[in-house]
Short mmCIF file of C-alpha atoms and ligand atoms in Angstrom, two decimals:
data_model
loop_
_atom_site.label_atom_id
_atom_site.label_comp_id
_atom_site.label_asym_id
_atom_site.label_seq_id
_atom_site.Cartn_x
_atom_site.Cartn_y
_atom_site.Cartn_z
CA MET A 1035 0.00 0.00 0.00
CA LYS A 1036 1.24 3.43 -0.93
CA PHE A 1037 0.78 6.32 1.45
CA VAL A 1038 0.13 9.66 -0.19
CA ILE A 1039 0.10 13.01 1.56
CA GLU A 1040 -2.02 15.75 0.01
CA THR A 1041 -1.22 19.10 1.54
CA GLU A 1042 -3.46 21.21 -0.64
CA VAL A 1043 -6.84 20.25 0.59
CA THR A 1044 -9.46 21.08 -2.02
CA LYS A 1045 -12.34 19.30 -3.69
CA LYS A 1046 -9.81 17.95 -6.14
CA SER A 1047 -7.67 16.33 -3.47
CA LEU A 1048 -10.79 14.78 -1.96
CA ALA A 1049 -11.31 12.93 -5.23
CA ARG A 1050 -8.02 11.07 -4.85
CA ALA A 1051 -9.74 8.56 -2.61
CA GLU A 1052 -12.70 6.38 -3.53
CA ALA A 1053 -13.69 6.01 0.11
CA ILE A 1054 -13.25 8.57 2.86
CA LEU A 1055 -13.87 8.94 6.56
CA VAL A 1056 -16.34 11.58 7.69
CA PRO A 1057 -16.21 12.07 11.46
CA ILE A 1058 -19.15 13.62 13.27
CA TRP A 1059 -18.95 14.74 16.87
CA LEU A 1060 -21.75 14.06 19.30
CA LYS A 1061 -22.64 15.89 22.45
CA GLY A 1062 -24.52 13.36 24.51
CA GLU A 1063 -26.90 11.85 21.95
CA LYS A 1064 -27.07 14.97 19.78
CA LEU A 1065 -25.09 15.79 16.68
CA ASP A 1066 -22.75 18.62 17.65
CA TYR A 1067 -20.15 19.17 14.95
CA TRP A 1068 -19.31 18.04 11.43
CA GLY A 1069 -15.71 17.32 10.55
CA GLU A 1070 -14.32 19.93 8.16
CA VAL A 1071 -13.93 17.29 5.49
CA TYR A 1072 -17.70 17.50 5.04
CA GLU A 1073 -17.34 21.03 3.67
CA LEU A 1074 -15.26 19.69 0.79
CA PHE A 1075 -18.06 17.65 -0.77
CA ASP A 1076 -20.31 19.02 -3.51
CA LYS A 1077 -23.55 20.54 -2.31
CA ASP A 1078 -25.61 17.55 -3.55
CA ASP A 1079 -23.38 15.10 -1.76
CA GLN A 1080 -23.41 17.17 1.42
CA GLU A 1081 -27.16 17.09 1.27
CA ALA A 1082 -27.19 13.30 0.76
CA ILE A 1083 -24.84 12.78 3.70
CA ARG A 1084 -26.69 15.18 5.97
CA SER A 1085 -30.14 13.75 5.30
CA TYR A 1086 -28.78 10.23 5.83
CA VAL A 1087 -27.18 11.16 9.14
CA GLU A 1088 -30.30 13.00 10.31
CA SER A 1089 -32.51 10.04 9.42
CA LYS A 1090 -30.47 7.68 11.63
CA LYS A 1091 -29.67 7.81 15.27
CA PHE A 1092 -25.92 7.57 15.81
CA LYS A 1093 -24.56 6.33 19.11
CA ASP A 1094 -21.13 7.12 20.49
CA GLY A 1095 -18.58 4.99 18.63
CA GLU A 1096 -21.00 3.93 15.91
CA THR A 1097 -20.08 3.83 12.21
CA LYS A 1098 -22.11 3.45 9.03
CA TRP A 1099 -21.16 3.14 5.37
CA LEU A 1100 -22.89 5.37 2.89
CA TYR A 1101 -22.79 5.17 -0.90
CA ILE A 1102 -23.20 8.52 -2.66
CA LYS A 1103 -23.29 9.59 -6.27
CA GLY A 1104 -20.34 11.95 -6.17
CA VAL A 1105 -16.66 11.60 -5.33
CA PRO A 1106 -15.51 9.90 -3.20
CA THR A 1107 -18.17 7.29 -3.75
CA PHE A 1108 -18.02 5.66 -0.34
CA VAL A 1109 -18.25 7.48 2.93
CA LEU A 1110 -17.53 5.95 6.31
CA ILE A 1111 -19.51 8.03 8.76
CA ALA A 1112 -18.14 7.74 12.27
CA ALA A 1113 -19.83 9.28 15.27
CA ALA A 1114 -18.13 9.86 18.61
CA THR A 1115 -18.06 12.27 21.50
CA ARG A 1116 -14.29 12.09 21.29
CA PHE A 1117 -11.89 10.64 18.74
CA ASP A 1118 -9.01 9.19 20.72
CA ARG A 1119 -6.12 6.91 19.72
CA LYS A 1120 -8.20 3.75 20.02
CA ARG A 1121 -10.91 5.22 17.74
CA ILE A 1122 -8.38 6.24 15.07
CA VAL A 1123 -6.82 2.77 15.22
CA LEU A 1124 -10.17 1.06 14.65
CA LEU A 1125 -11.43 3.51 12.02
CA SER A 1126 -8.34 3.25 9.85
CA ARG A 1127 -8.56 -0.54 10.00
CA GLN A 1128 -12.25 -0.50 9.23
CA LEU A 1129 -11.72 1.75 6.20
CA VAL A 1130 -9.13 -0.62 4.78
CA ARG A 1131 -10.99 -3.86 5.45
CA MET A 1132 -14.22 -2.57 4.02
CA ALA A 1133 -12.44 -1.15 0.99
CA LYS A 1134 -10.61 -4.43 0.50
CA SER A 1135 -13.73 -6.55 0.60
CA GLU A 1136 -15.55 -4.15 -1.77
CA GLY A 1137 -12.70 -3.92 -4.24
CA ILE A 1138 -12.10 -0.23 -3.51
CA LYS A 1139 -8.50 0.69 -4.26
CA SER A 1140 -7.98 3.98 -2.43
CA VAL A 1141 -9.09 5.34 0.92
CA GLY A 1142 -8.59 8.68 2.62
CA ILE A 1143 -8.64 10.49 5.92
CA TYR A 1144 -8.57 14.24 6.65
CA LEU A 1145 -6.05 14.63 9.45
CA ASP A 1146 -6.62 18.15 10.68
CA ASP A 1147 -10.13 17.40 11.95
CA PHE A 1148 -8.74 15.49 14.91
CA GLU A 1149 -6.88 18.45 16.36
CA ARG A 1150 -10.22 19.10 18.04
CA ASP A 1151 -9.43 16.14 20.28
CA ASN A 1152 -5.76 17.06 20.66
CA LEU A 1153 -4.45 14.51 18.18
CA ALA A 1154 -1.72 16.06 16.05
CA ALA A 1155 -1.65 15.31 12.31
CA GLU A 1156 1.53 13.26 12.71
CA THR A 1157 -0.04 11.14 15.46
CA VAL A 1158 -3.07 10.36 13.31
CA THR A 1159 -0.88 9.54 10.29
CA GLY A 1160 1.36 7.21 12.29
CA LEU A 1161 -1.56 5.35 13.82
CA ALA A 1162 -3.53 5.21 10.58
CA ALA A 1163 -0.58 4.05 8.46
CA GLU A 1164 0.41 1.32 10.90
CA ASN A 1165 -3.11 0.05 11.35
CA ALA A 1166 -4.00 0.23 7.67
CA LEU A 1167 -1.15 -2.18 6.98
CA LEU A 1168 -2.14 -4.46 9.84
CA ALA A 1169 -5.72 -4.52 8.54
CA HIS A 1170 -4.63 -5.22 4.98
CA TYR A 1171 -2.73 -8.36 5.97
CA ASP A 1172 -4.52 -11.68 5.52
CA PHE A 1173 -2.86 -15.07 5.95
CA GLY A 1174 -5.90 -16.58 4.22
CA GLU A 1175 -4.34 -15.47 0.94
CA LYS A 1176 -1.41 -17.84 1.48
CA PHE A 1177 -3.10 -21.18 0.92
CA LYS A 1178 -6.53 -20.45 -0.54
CA SER A 1179 -6.97 -20.58 -4.31
CA GLN A 1180 -7.04 -17.09 -5.79
CA PRO A 1181 -10.44 -15.83 -6.87
CA VAL A 1182 -10.95 -14.83 -10.52
CA GLY A 1183 -9.14 -11.52 -11.01
CA GLY A 1184 -6.82 -12.14 -8.05
CA TRP A 1185 -6.97 -10.96 -4.44
CA LYS A 1186 -8.46 -7.54 -3.88
CA ARG A 1187 -5.97 -4.98 -2.67
CA VAL A 1188 -6.12 -1.43 -1.39
CA GLU A 1189 -3.39 0.41 -3.23
CA ARG A 1190 -3.47 3.88 -1.75
CA PHE A 1191 -4.10 5.55 1.59
CA VAL A 1192 -4.46 9.31 1.14
CA PHE A 1193 -3.77 11.66 4.03
CA LEU A 1194 -5.29 15.10 3.60
CA THR A 1195 -3.71 17.84 5.65
CA GLU A 1196 -2.95 21.51 5.36
CA LYS A 1197 0.27 21.06 7.27
CA THR A 1198 3.46 19.60 5.97
CA SER A 1199 5.99 18.37 8.39
CA LYS A 1200 9.00 16.14 8.43
CA LYS A 1201 7.41 14.46 11.42
CA ILE A 1202 4.56 13.17 9.25
CA ASP A 1203 6.95 11.57 6.76
CA GLU A 1204 9.08 10.07 9.52
CA GLY A 1205 5.98 8.77 11.28
CA ILE A 1206 4.86 7.00 8.12
CA ALA A 1207 8.28 5.43 7.56
CA ARG A 1208 8.36 4.18 11.13
CA ALA A 1209 4.78 2.89 10.95
CA GLU A 1210 5.60 0.96 7.77
CA MET A 1211 8.62 -0.64 9.40
CA ILE A 1212 6.76 -1.65 12.52
CA ALA A 1213 3.66 -2.93 10.70
CA GLU A 1214 5.83 -4.98 8.36
CA ALA A 1215 7.57 -6.61 11.33
CA VAL A 1216 4.23 -7.32 13.02
CA ASN A 1217 2.82 -8.85 9.84
CA GLU A 1218 5.92 -11.01 9.30
CA CYS A 1219 5.56 -12.13 12.90
CA ARG A 1220 1.92 -13.03 12.22
CA THR A 1221 2.99 -15.07 9.20
CA ILE A 1222 5.46 -17.25 11.07
CA ALA A 1223 2.96 -17.74 13.91
CA ASN A 1224 0.19 -18.59 11.44
CA TYR A 1225 2.13 -21.28 9.59
CA PRO A 1226 0.93 -24.74 10.57
CA ALA A 1227 3.30 -26.84 12.65
CA SER A 1228 4.16 -29.01 9.66
CA ASP A 1229 5.68 -25.93 8.00
CA MET A 1230 7.18 -24.33 11.11
CA THR A 1231 9.37 -26.80 12.99
CA PRO A 1232 12.01 -25.81 15.57
CA GLU A 1233 14.56 -25.72 12.75
CA GLY A 1234 12.11 -23.66 10.66
CA LEU A 1235 11.79 -21.16 13.48
CA ALA A 1236 15.58 -20.87 13.67
CA GLU A 1237 15.67 -20.22 9.92
CA ALA A 1238 12.97 -17.59 10.29
CA ALA A 1239 15.12 -15.78 12.85
CA LYS A 1240 18.06 -15.76 10.43
CA THR A 1241 15.87 -14.44 7.64
CA ALA A 1242 14.43 -11.73 9.88
CA LEU A 1243 17.90 -10.38 10.74
CA ARG A 1244 19.65 -10.99 7.41
CA GLY A 1245 21.76 -8.09 6.19
CA LEU A 1246 21.20 -5.91 9.25
CA LYS A 1247 24.04 -4.01 10.85
CA ASN A 1248 25.32 -5.16 14.29
CA ALA A 1249 22.99 -8.17 14.25
CA SER A 1250 23.76 -11.88 14.37
CA VAL A 1251 21.99 -15.20 14.96
CA THR A 1252 23.46 -18.31 16.60
CA VAL A 1253 21.58 -21.61 16.66
CA PHE A 1254 22.31 -24.46 19.06
CA ASP A 1255 21.41 -27.82 17.49
CA GLU A 1256 20.68 -31.01 19.45
CA LYS A 1257 24.34 -31.91 19.79
CA ARG A 1258 25.20 -28.47 21.15
CA LEU A 1259 22.21 -28.52 23.52
CA LYS A 1260 23.58 -31.81 24.90
CA SER A 1261 27.10 -30.53 25.37
CA GLU A 1262 25.78 -27.37 27.06
CA GLY A 1263 23.61 -29.42 29.42
CA MET A 1264 20.32 -27.87 28.32
CA ASN A 1265 18.40 -30.91 29.48
CA ALA A 1266 15.06 -29.18 29.96
CA ILE A 1267 14.83 -28.19 26.29
CA LEU A 1268 16.02 -31.67 25.29
CA ALA A 1269 13.49 -33.40 27.59
CA VAL A 1270 10.46 -31.60 26.16
CA GLY A 1271 11.73 -32.07 22.61
CA LYS A 1272 12.43 -35.80 23.00
CA GLY A 1273 9.01 -37.02 21.87
CA SER A 1274 9.19 -35.29 18.49
CA ALA A 1275 10.79 -36.36 15.22
CA ALA A 1276 11.73 -32.68 14.74
CA ALA A 1277 14.78 -31.97 16.92
CA PRO A 1278 14.84 -28.97 19.30
CA ARG A 1279 16.89 -25.82 18.86
CA LEU A 1280 17.96 -22.80 20.87
CA VAL A 1281 17.95 -19.60 18.83
CA ILE A 1282 20.09 -16.69 20.04
CA MET A 1283 19.76 -13.31 18.32
CA GLU A 1284 22.15 -10.54 19.26
CA TYR A 1285 21.83 -6.91 18.28
CA ALA A 1286 24.58 -4.58 19.47
CA GLY A 1287 23.34 -1.08 18.69
CA GLY A 1288 24.44 0.41 22.01
CA LYS A 1289 27.74 1.09 23.72
CA LYS A 1290 29.86 -1.95 24.60
CA THR A 1291 29.61 -1.11 28.29
CA GLU A 1292 25.81 -1.00 28.26
CA LYS A 1293 23.98 -4.05 29.60
CA PRO A 1294 21.59 -5.71 27.15
CA LEU A 1295 17.86 -6.16 27.46
CA VAL A 1296 17.27 -9.90 27.13
CA PHE A 1297 13.96 -11.07 25.67
CA VAL A 1298 13.14 -14.77 25.97
CA GLY A 1299 10.28 -16.20 23.86
CA LYS A 1300 8.48 -19.54 24.11
CA GLY A 1301 8.94 -21.42 20.84
CA VAL A 1302 6.73 -24.50 21.11
CA THR A 1303 5.98 -25.17 17.44
CA PHE A 1304 3.19 -27.55 18.39
CA ASP A 1305 1.80 -28.34 21.83
CA SER A 1306 -0.09 -31.63 21.87
CA GLY A 1307 0.22 -31.59 25.66
CA GLY A 1308 2.59 -34.54 25.48
CA LEU A 1309 1.57 -37.67 27.44
CA ASN A 1310 -0.85 -35.47 29.39
CA ILE A 1311 -2.56 -35.01 26.07
CA LYS A 1312 -4.87 -32.09 25.34
CA THR A 1313 -8.47 -32.43 24.16
CA THR A 1314 -9.40 -31.93 20.49
CA GLN A 1315 -10.58 -28.40 21.22
CA GLY A 1316 -7.60 -27.65 23.45
CA MET A 1317 -5.12 -28.71 20.76
CA MET A 1318 -6.83 -26.75 17.97
CA ASP A 1319 -4.64 -23.64 17.79
CA MET A 1320 -1.52 -25.10 19.37
CA TYR A 1321 0.55 -24.65 16.20
CA MET A 1322 0.64 -21.04 17.43
CA ASP A 1323 2.30 -21.95 20.73
CA MET A 1324 5.50 -20.40 19.36
CA SER A 1325 3.88 -16.95 19.25
CA GLY A 1326 6.10 -15.66 22.08
CA GLY A 1327 9.14 -16.80 20.12
CA ALA A 1328 7.78 -15.12 16.99
CA GLY A 1329 7.21 -11.91 18.97
CA VAL A 1330 10.79 -11.97 20.24
CA ILE A 1331 12.25 -12.72 16.79
CA TYR A 1332 10.42 -9.84 15.12
CA GLY A 1333 10.72 -7.58 18.16
CA VAL A 1334 14.50 -7.86 17.90
CA ALA A 1335 14.28 -7.54 14.10
CA ALA A 1336 12.23 -4.33 14.41
CA ILE A 1337 14.74 -2.88 16.89
CA ALA A 1338 17.64 -3.73 14.57
CA ARG A 1339 15.81 -2.39 11.49
CA LEU A 1340 15.10 0.86 13.30
CA GLY A 1341 18.77 0.91 14.32
CA LEU A 1342 17.95 1.79 17.93
CA PRO A 1343 21.02 2.66 20.02
CA VAL A 1344 20.62 -0.25 22.45
CA ASN A 1345 21.96 -3.72 23.06
CA VAL A 1346 19.29 -6.39 22.82
CA ILE A 1347 19.44 -10.18 22.91
CA GLY A 1348 16.58 -12.45 21.88
CA ILE A 1349 16.56 -16.07 23.02
CA VAL A 1350 14.04 -18.59 21.72
CA PRO A 1351 14.02 -22.21 22.89
CA ALA A 1352 12.22 -24.10 20.10
CA VAL A 1353 10.67 -27.55 20.55
CA GLU A 1354 7.68 -29.62 19.51
CA ASN A 1355 5.77 -31.16 22.44
CA MET A 1356 4.70 -34.54 21.07
CA ILE A 1357 3.83 -38.09 22.07
CA SER A 1358 6.04 -41.09 21.35
CA GLY A 1359 7.92 -43.84 23.13
CA LEU A 1360 10.63 -41.26 23.74
CA SER A 1361 8.43 -38.55 25.29
CA TYR A 1362 9.25 -37.12 28.70
CA ARG A 1363 6.98 -38.36 31.45
CA GLN A 1364 5.25 -37.36 34.66
CA GLY A 1365 7.64 -37.88 37.52
CA ASP A 1366 10.77 -37.34 35.43
CA VAL A 1367 13.39 -35.21 37.16
CA ILE A 1368 15.40 -32.89 34.93
CA LYS A 1369 18.61 -31.04 35.68
CA THR A 1370 18.53 -27.65 33.95
CA TYR A 1371 21.36 -25.66 32.35
CA GLY A 1372 21.92 -23.72 35.58
CA GLY A 1373 21.93 -26.85 37.77
CA LYS A 1374 18.50 -26.42 39.38
CA THR A 1375 16.20 -29.44 39.09
CA ILE A 1376 12.59 -29.72 37.91
CA GLU A 1377 10.16 -32.57 38.46
CA ILE A 1378 7.45 -33.03 35.89
CA GLY A 1379 3.95 -32.96 37.31
CA ASN A 1380 2.32 -32.32 33.93
CA THR A 1381 3.87 -32.68 30.47
CA ASP A 1382 1.47 -29.99 29.22
CA ALA A 1383 3.23 -27.36 31.34
CA GLU A 1384 6.13 -27.61 28.86
CA GLY A 1385 6.66 -23.92 28.16
CA ARG A 1386 8.03 -23.12 31.59
CA VAL A 1387 10.35 -26.15 31.38
CA ILE A 1388 12.09 -25.04 28.17
CA LEU A 1389 12.11 -21.43 29.37
CA ALA A 1390 14.00 -22.52 32.51
CA ASP A 1391 17.05 -23.45 30.42
CA ALA A 1392 16.68 -20.34 28.27
CA ILE A 1393 16.41 -18.02 31.28
CA GLU A 1394 19.48 -19.57 32.91
CA TYR A 1395 21.32 -19.04 29.64
CA ALA A 1396 20.06 -15.44 29.50
CA LYS A 1397 21.66 -14.85 32.90
CA THR A 1398 25.10 -15.50 31.42
CA LYS A 1399 24.62 -12.41 29.19
CA ASN A 1400 24.85 -9.85 32.01
CA PRO A 1401 21.32 -8.53 31.34
CA ALA A 1402 19.86 -5.26 32.60
CA LEU A 1403 16.51 -7.02 32.53
CA ILE A 1404 15.14 -10.43 31.57
CA LEU A 1405 11.72 -10.39 29.93
CA THR A 1406 9.88 -13.57 28.97
CA LEU A 1407 7.12 -13.58 26.35
CA ALA A 1408 5.06 -16.76 26.25
CA THR A 1409 1.68 -18.33 25.51
CA LEU A 1410 2.17 -19.93 28.89
CA THR A 1411 -1.24 -20.67 30.38
CA GLY A 1412 -4.90 -20.98 29.51
CA ALA A 1413 -5.40 -19.56 33.00
CA ALA A 1414 -4.21 -16.12 31.80
CA MET A 1415 -7.17 -16.15 29.40
CA VAL A 1416 -9.53 -17.21 32.17
CA ALA A 1417 -8.30 -14.25 34.22
CA LEU A 1418 -8.15 -11.54 31.56
CA GLY A 1419 -10.14 -12.59 28.51
CA GLU A 1420 -8.77 -11.83 25.06
CA ARG A 1421 -7.95 -8.13 25.14
CA ALA A 1422 -4.82 -7.84 27.26
CA SER A 1423 -1.86 -10.07 28.03
CA ALA A 1424 -0.97 -10.75 31.65
CA LEU A 1425 1.94 -8.69 32.96
CA PHE A 1426 4.10 -9.85 35.87
CA VAL A 1427 6.82 -7.61 37.24
CA LYS A 1428 8.88 -8.86 40.14
CA ASN A 1429 8.81 -6.36 43.04
CA ASN A 1430 8.92 -3.17 40.96
CA LYS A 1431 5.72 -1.15 40.78
CA PRO A 1432 7.22 1.80 38.84
CA LEU A 1433 8.51 -0.57 36.14
CA GLN A 1434 5.13 -2.33 36.06
CA ASP A 1435 3.37 1.01 35.52
CA GLU A 1436 5.81 2.00 32.78
CA ILE A 1437 5.33 -1.26 30.86
CA GLU A 1438 1.57 -1.04 31.25
CA LYS A 1439 1.72 2.44 29.70
CA ILE A 1440 4.00 1.32 26.86
CA GLY A 1441 1.47 -1.44 26.20
CA ARG A 1442 -1.39 1.02 25.98
CA ASP A 1443 0.44 3.42 23.66
CA SER A 1444 1.83 0.70 21.40
CA GLY A 1445 -1.42 -1.22 21.01
CA ASP A 1446 -0.02 -4.37 22.68
CA PHE A 1447 -2.14 -4.11 25.83
CA VAL A 1448 -0.93 -5.71 29.07
CA TRP A 1449 -2.53 -5.81 32.50
CA PRO A 1450 -0.85 -6.69 35.83
CA LEU A 1451 -1.28 -9.75 38.02
CA PRO A 1452 0.67 -10.22 41.29
CA LEU A 1453 4.03 -11.97 41.57
CA TRP A 1454 4.64 -11.78 45.32
CA ASP A 1455 7.29 -13.87 47.07
CA GLU A 1456 4.58 -15.93 48.79
CA PHE A 1457 3.74 -17.61 45.49
CA ASP A 1458 7.10 -19.43 45.56
CA LYS A 1459 5.45 -21.84 48.01
CA GLU A 1460 3.30 -23.14 45.14
CA LEU A 1461 6.35 -24.46 43.30
CA GLU A 1462 7.44 -27.07 45.83
CA GLY A 1463 8.05 -30.56 44.50
CA ALA A 1464 8.65 -33.86 46.28
CA PHE A 1465 12.13 -34.72 45.00
CA ALA A 1466 13.35 -31.82 42.86
CA ASP A 1467 13.92 -28.11 43.55
CA VAL A 1468 10.62 -27.22 41.87
CA SER A 1469 7.65 -28.93 40.21
CA ASN A 1470 6.27 -27.69 36.90
CA ALA A 1471 2.69 -28.24 38.09
CA HIS A 1472 0.87 -26.77 41.06
CA LYS A 1473 -0.59 -29.33 43.50
CA LYS A 1474 -3.77 -27.23 43.71
CA HIS A 1475 -4.12 -26.91 39.92
CA PRO A 1476 -6.11 -25.18 38.38
CA ILE A 1477 -6.14 -22.26 40.82
CA GLY A 1478 -3.87 -19.29 40.11
CA GLY A 1479 -2.40 -20.98 37.05
CA ALA A 1480 -0.99 -17.90 35.34
CA ILE A 1481 0.67 -16.66 38.53
CA VAL A 1482 2.20 -20.04 39.38
CA GLY A 1483 3.67 -20.16 35.85
CA ALA A 1484 5.19 -16.70 36.35
CA ALA A 1485 6.55 -17.63 39.79
CA PHE A 1486 8.18 -20.72 38.26
CA LEU A 1487 10.00 -18.61 35.66
CA ASN A 1488 11.04 -16.06 38.27
CA TYR A 1489 12.60 -18.87 40.31
CA PHE A 1490 15.11 -19.28 37.47
CA ALA A 1491 15.56 -15.58 36.74
CA LYS A 1492 16.17 -14.43 40.30
CA PRO A 1493 17.88 -12.39 41.59
CA LEU A 1494 17.91 -10.44 38.31
CA PRO A 1495 15.22 -7.87 37.39
CA PHE A 1496 12.44 -9.91 35.83
CA VAL A 1497 9.32 -9.28 33.75
CA HIS A 1498 7.03 -11.99 32.40
CA ILE A 1499 4.25 -11.55 29.87
CA ASP A 1500 1.75 -14.36 29.45
CA MET A 1501 0.40 -13.58 26.01
CA ALA A 1502 -2.02 -16.49 25.68
CA PRO A 1503 -4.91 -13.96 25.79
CA ARG A 1504 -3.53 -12.08 22.77
CA MET A 1505 -2.28 -15.03 20.72
CA MET A 1506 -5.11 -14.49 18.22
CA THR A 1507 -7.07 -11.52 16.91
CA LEU A 1508 -10.75 -10.88 17.53
CA PRO A 1509 -11.43 -10.55 13.78
CA GLU A 1510 -14.85 -8.90 13.87
CA GLU A 1511 -14.19 -6.42 16.62
CA GLU A 1512 -10.58 -5.53 15.86
CA PHE A 1513 -10.95 -5.44 12.06
CA LEU A 1514 -7.95 -7.73 11.70
CA ALA A 1515 -7.74 -11.01 9.79
CA LYS A 1516 -8.29 -14.23 11.70
CA GLY A 1517 -5.16 -15.77 13.18
CA SER A 1518 -2.09 -14.44 14.94
CA ALA A 1519 -2.29 -10.96 16.46
CA GLY A 1520 1.49 -10.49 16.13
CA PHE A 1521 1.58 -9.55 19.79
CA GLY A 1522 4.87 -8.41 21.30
CA VAL A 1523 6.64 -6.81 18.35
CA ARG A 1524 5.38 -3.32 19.14
CA LEU A 1525 5.70 -3.77 22.90
CA LEU A 1526 9.29 -5.01 22.80
CA SER A 1527 10.47 -2.44 20.28
CA GLU A 1528 8.93 0.36 22.32
CA ILE A 1529 10.54 -0.99 25.52
CA ALA A 1530 13.88 -0.88 23.70
CA ASN A 1531 13.07 2.60 22.45
CA GLN A 1532 12.64 3.68 26.07
CA TYR A 1533 15.78 1.90 27.23
CA LEU A 1534 17.10 4.81 29.31
CA GLN A 1535 13.86 5.14 31.24
CA ILE A 1536 13.62 1.36 31.78
CA VAL A 1537 17.20 1.09 33.00
CA LYS A 1538 16.60 3.92 35.46
CA LEU A 1539 13.65 2.02 36.87
CA VAL A 1540 15.42 -1.33 37.33
CA LYS A 1541 18.36 0.19 39.18
N1 BES B 2399 0.32 -23.62 25.48
C1 BES B 2399 -0.48 -23.89 26.62
C2 BES B 2399 -1.27 -22.66 27.12
C3 BES B 2399 -2.26 -22.06 26.17
C4 BES B 2399 -3.59 -22.45 26.18
C5 BES B 2399 -1.89 -21.03 25.33
C6 BES B 2399 -4.50 -21.85 25.31
C7 BES B 2399 -2.80 -20.44 24.46
C8 BES B 2399 -4.11 -20.84 24.46
C9 BES B 2399 0.40 -24.36 27.77
O1 BES B 2399 1.53 -25.10 27.43
C10 BES B 2399 -0.45 -25.25 28.66
O2 BES B 2399 -0.91 -26.24 28.19
N2 BES B 2399 -0.60 -24.85 29.91
C11 BES B 2399 -1.35 -25.59 30.86
C12 BES B 2399 -0.61 -25.53 32.16
C13 BES B 2399 -1.09 -26.50 33.20
C14 BES B 2399 -0.93 -27.92 32.75
C15 BES B 2399 -0.33 -26.25 34.49
C16 BES B 2399 -2.72 -24.94 30.98
O3 BES B 2399 -2.88 -23.74 30.77
O4 BES B 2399 -3.68 -25.68 31.23
ZN1 ZN B 2400 1.16 -27.19 27.19
ZN1 ZN B 2401 2.29 -24.67 25.51
#
């Protein structure tokens, strides 16, 4: 999709888009103010729009499509008492998805209208450009047969504004970069497990970083995992014909003396549950159980592509949790990379087991902060639903608040759950240092998972994000294609962008 900026806003520039957004402001239930874009239509069209709007009752947040005779032909009428970031995000996606399904090739938005609600033109452009690209993406086009005439595409997004600024251009360039990384992340998460094995995930990491300055990828194969003593990764991977890997991505954009942020992502390419097998329903989307790994891979890639002046390391343990005569079992005791031992209470709590080795390895990198990103528990979804990932920050309220805010601004929403020291009690096993399953399962599942990971990360500053709630989009409500939400890319790159602030808070 091409982004075009029209700075001379006249009737003529309006005609560059086949579909355009017309915002109307409400005061309570009453129509209060028409966006200035309305003034640009021909008198006949204005009349058509006005009589349509007056014949309907618009509620706050409501939108309706209107077909008119003039140009543009399609109008997306959006009513609100206030147009905030969330509204702009949804409206730009809605414009693109509707246009795409109708075969409309160009859409437009008049930026200056939103100054009324204190959104600067460059803010609206950045949000609209990013979300237009996210809404245009559809993994369904990968495997389905093409319809006659090919897939419908939106080719142009026109921004109308009377202001020019370098900030608008830069905002678009940045939005394109980020959206591309999010969409690539969605693609590797959406691939079925047969096409995305642990080795495939390692290859994807190499591809994501190829040709970038100061960036490198190292992959530990099975032999190396053995010689390093990464027995937890090996144990979970044993039941699969596809051998496990550990993927290490290093980006050195900062000073040599600066400690890296280390992001660790769960890369379970398929989670059958192992011998504690899942149900048919429970196994349905488990080819996406590497979504945390995908988020880390493309989070690091985005940071490297933006050339941020920070040091970042991404670590992704990649395994397939399968059933065979070689599978790990309940009762098995595993010695991890760092020497701590785990007893297996449930082979379906495999994510935390592989992350134990990866976290211990992360500790050898002298990190400023260890952050894990994982589709760790169904319990996180029970607690939070599907709109925010669970955020756990060990004993650091200011850092928790900062990450919550970064989540809100980036669009990767996170919401806190507690990670107090008391929860360590829940980890006790009979014979090993810790058990991977809580005796009182299923209570507090997401927290117990986080406490387990913290046991390996301590005493270093630790953040865990259980992204099971945001593994997939809500297609109808979010105006995004079905499948992976690409969660984590925007959150991690923004955390890296705010490195100085983050480091201040962990000290
Ligand atoms: N990958 C699953 C968690 C999951 C479920 C992610 C649904 C996304 C959507 C994880 O490995 C798992 O099975 N967790 C168990 C843990 C339990 C056995 C302690 C769970 O949530 O039931
Ligand atoms: Zn599992
Ligand atoms: Zn899993």
